[in-house]
C-alpha atoms as a PDB file:
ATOM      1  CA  UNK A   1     223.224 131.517 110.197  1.00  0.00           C
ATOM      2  CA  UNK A   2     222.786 134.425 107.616  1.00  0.00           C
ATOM      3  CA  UNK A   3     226.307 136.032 108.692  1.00  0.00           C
ATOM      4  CA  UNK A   4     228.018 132.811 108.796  1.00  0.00           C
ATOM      5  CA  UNK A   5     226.666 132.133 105.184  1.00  0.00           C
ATOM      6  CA  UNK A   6     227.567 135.700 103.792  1.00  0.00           C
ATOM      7  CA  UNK A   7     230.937 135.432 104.803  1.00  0.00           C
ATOM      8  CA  UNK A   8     231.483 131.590 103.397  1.00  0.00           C
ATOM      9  CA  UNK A   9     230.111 133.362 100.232  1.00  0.00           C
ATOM     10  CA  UNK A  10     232.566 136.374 100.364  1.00  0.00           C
ATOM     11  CA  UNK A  11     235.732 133.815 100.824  1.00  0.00           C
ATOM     12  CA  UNK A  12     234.438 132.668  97.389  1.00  0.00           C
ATOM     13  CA  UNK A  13     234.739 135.654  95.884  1.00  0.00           C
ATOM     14  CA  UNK A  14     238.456 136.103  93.440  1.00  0.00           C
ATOM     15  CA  UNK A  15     239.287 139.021  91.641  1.00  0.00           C
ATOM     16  CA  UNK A  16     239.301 140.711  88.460  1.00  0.00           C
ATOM     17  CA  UNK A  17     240.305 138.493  85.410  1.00  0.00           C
ATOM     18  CA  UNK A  18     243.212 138.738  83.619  1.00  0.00           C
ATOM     19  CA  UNK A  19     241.216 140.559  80.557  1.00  0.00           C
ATOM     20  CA  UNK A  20     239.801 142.600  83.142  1.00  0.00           C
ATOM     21  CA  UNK A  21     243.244 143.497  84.236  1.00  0.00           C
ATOM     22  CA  UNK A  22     244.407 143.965  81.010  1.00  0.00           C
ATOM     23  CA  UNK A  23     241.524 146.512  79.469  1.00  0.00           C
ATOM     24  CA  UNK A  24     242.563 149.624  81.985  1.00  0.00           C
ATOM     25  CA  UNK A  25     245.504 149.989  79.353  1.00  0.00           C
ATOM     26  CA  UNK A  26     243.718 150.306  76.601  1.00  0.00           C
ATOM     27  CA  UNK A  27     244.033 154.049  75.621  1.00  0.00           C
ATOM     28  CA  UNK A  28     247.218 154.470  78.100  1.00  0.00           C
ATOM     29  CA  UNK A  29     250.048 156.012  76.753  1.00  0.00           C
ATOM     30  CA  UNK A  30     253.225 154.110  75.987  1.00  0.00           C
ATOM     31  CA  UNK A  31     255.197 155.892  78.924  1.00  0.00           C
ATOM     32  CA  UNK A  32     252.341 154.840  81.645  1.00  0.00           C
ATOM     33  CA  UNK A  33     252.647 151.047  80.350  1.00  0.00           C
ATOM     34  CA  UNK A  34     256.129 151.116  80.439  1.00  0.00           C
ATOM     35  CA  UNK A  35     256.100 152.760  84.109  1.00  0.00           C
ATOM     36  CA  UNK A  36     253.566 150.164  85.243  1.00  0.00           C
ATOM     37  CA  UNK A  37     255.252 147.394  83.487  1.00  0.00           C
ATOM     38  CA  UNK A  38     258.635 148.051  83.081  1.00  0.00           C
ATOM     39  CA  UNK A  39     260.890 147.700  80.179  1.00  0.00           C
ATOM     40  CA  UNK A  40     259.462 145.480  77.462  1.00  0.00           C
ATOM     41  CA  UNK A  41     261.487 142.260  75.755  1.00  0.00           C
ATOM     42  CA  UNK A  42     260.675 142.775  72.283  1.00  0.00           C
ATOM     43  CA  UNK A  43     259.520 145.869  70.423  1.00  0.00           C
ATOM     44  CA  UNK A  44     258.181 145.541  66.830  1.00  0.00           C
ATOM     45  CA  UNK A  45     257.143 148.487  64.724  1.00  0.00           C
ATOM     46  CA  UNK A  46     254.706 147.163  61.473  1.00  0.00           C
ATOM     47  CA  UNK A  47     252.145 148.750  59.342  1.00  0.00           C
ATOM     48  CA  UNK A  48     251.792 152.036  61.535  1.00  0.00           C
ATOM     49  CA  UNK A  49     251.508 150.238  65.052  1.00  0.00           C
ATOM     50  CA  UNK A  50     254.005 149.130  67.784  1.00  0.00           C
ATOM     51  CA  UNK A  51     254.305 146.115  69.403  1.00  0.00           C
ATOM     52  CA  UNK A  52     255.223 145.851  72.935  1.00  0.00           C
ATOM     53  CA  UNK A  53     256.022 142.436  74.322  1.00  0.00           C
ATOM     54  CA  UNK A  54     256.316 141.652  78.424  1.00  0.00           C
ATOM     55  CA  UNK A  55     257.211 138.327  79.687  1.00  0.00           C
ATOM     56  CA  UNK A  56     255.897 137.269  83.047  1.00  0.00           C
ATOM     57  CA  UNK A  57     257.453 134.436  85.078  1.00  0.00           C
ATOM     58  CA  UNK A  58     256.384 132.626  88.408  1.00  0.00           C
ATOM     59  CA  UNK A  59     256.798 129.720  90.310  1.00  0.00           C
ATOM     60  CA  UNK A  60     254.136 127.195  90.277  1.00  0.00           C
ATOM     61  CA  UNK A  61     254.245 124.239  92.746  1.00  0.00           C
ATOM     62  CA  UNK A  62     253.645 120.742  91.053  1.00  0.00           C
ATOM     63  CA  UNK A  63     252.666 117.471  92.677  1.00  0.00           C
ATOM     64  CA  UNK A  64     255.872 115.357  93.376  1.00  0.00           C
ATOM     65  CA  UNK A  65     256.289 111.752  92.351  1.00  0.00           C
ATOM     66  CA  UNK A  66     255.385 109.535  95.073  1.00  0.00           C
ATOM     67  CA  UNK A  67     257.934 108.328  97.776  1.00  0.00           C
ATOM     68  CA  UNK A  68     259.691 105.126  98.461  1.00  0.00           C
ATOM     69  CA  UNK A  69     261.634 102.893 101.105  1.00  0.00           C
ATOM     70  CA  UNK A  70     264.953 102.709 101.443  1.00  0.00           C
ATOM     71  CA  UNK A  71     267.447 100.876 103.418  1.00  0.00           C
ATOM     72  CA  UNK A  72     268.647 103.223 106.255  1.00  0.00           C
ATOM     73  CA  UNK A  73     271.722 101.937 108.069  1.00  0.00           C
ATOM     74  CA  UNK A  74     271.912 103.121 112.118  1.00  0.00           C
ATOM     75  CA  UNK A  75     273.898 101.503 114.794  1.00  0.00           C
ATOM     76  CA  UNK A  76     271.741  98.449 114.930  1.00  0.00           C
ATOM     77  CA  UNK A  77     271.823  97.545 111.289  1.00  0.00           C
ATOM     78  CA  UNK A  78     269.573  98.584 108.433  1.00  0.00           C
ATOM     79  CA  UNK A  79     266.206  99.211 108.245  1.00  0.00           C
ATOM     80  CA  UNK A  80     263.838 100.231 106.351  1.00  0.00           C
ATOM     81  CA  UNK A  81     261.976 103.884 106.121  1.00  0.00           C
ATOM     82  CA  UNK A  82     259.692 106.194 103.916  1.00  0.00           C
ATOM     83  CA  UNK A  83     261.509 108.767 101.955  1.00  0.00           C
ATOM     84  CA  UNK A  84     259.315 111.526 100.804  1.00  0.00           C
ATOM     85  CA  UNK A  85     260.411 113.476  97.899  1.00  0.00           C
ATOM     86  CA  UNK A  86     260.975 117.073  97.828  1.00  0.00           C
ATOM     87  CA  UNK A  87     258.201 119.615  96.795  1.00  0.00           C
ATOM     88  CA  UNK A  88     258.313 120.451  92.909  1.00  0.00           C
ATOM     89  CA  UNK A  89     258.330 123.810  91.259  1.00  0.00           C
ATOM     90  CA  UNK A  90     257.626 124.336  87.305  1.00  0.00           C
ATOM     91  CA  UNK A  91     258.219 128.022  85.909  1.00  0.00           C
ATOM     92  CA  UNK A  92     254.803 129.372  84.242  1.00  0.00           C
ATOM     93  CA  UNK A  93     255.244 131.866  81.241  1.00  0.00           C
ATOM     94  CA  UNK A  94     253.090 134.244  80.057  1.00  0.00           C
ATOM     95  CA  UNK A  95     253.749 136.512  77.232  1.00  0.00           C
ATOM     96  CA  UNK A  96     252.093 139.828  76.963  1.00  0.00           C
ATOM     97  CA  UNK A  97     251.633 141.563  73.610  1.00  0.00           C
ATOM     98  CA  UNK A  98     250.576 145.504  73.576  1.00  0.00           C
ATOM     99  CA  UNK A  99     249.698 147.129  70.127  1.00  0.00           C
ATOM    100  CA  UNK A 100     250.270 151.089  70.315  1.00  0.00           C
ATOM    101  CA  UNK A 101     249.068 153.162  67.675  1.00  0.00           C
ATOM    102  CA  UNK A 102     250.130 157.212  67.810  1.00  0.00           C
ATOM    103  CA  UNK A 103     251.415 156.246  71.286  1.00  0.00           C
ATOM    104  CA  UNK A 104     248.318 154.713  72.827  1.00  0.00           C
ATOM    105  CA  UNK A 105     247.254 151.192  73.895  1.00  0.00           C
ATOM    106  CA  UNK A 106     245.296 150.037  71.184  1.00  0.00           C
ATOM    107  CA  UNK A 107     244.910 146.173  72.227  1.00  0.00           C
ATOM    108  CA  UNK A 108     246.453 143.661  73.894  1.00  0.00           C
ATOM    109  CA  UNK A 109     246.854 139.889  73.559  1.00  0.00           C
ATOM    110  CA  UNK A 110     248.361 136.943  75.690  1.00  0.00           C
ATOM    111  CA  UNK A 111     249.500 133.520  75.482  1.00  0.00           C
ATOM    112  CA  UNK A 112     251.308 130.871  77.828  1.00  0.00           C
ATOM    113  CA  UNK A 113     250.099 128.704  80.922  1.00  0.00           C
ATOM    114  CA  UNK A 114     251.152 131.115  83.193  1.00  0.00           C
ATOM    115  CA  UNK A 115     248.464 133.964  81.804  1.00  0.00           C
ATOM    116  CA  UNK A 116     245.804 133.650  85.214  1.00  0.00           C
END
């Protein structure tokens, strides 16, 4: 009973948070975020800092509409029959913001729904 318990317990368990994630940058240089990240989209330079932005897409799957009958015709005249729709996928953005000053991660921010 104990085992069986521990492990339904472990299966709970999820990761590290996205701030979590995030935070090992901080104090990074700008060549390791770029090698771990890749190339940013935008790159701002203001009051003494630089602003690295990443954009992260993926494919989220979405509940379809529900189904209906239709008239399908065979060889011994119509009928009718349950046509499911096909599975939906949405695109989920997130946009990740770096701040750099002398080089090094100072901060970071994120927005979108696709930040998790």
């Amino acid at each position: 009973m104990i085992p069986a318990l521990f492990l339904l317990l472990a299966g709970c368990a999820q990761g590290p948070g996205l701030d979590q994630r995030l935070s090992t940058f901080v104090g990074r240089s700008e060549g390791e975020l770029v090698g771990e990240l890749g190339v940013p989209l935008r790159v701002h330079e203001a009051d003494g800092r630089r602003f690295l932005q990443f954009e992260r897409r993926r494919g989220v799957a979405v509940a379809p509409p529900p189904g209906y009958y239709a008239p399908v015709y065979g060889p011994w005249g119509p009928r009718f029959g349950y046509w499911p729709p096909p599975p939906g996928i949405a695109m989920a953005t997130c946009d990740l913001t770096f701040a750099l000053r002398e080089g090094r991660v100072e901060s970071f921010s994120y927005r979108g729904e696709g930040c998790f």
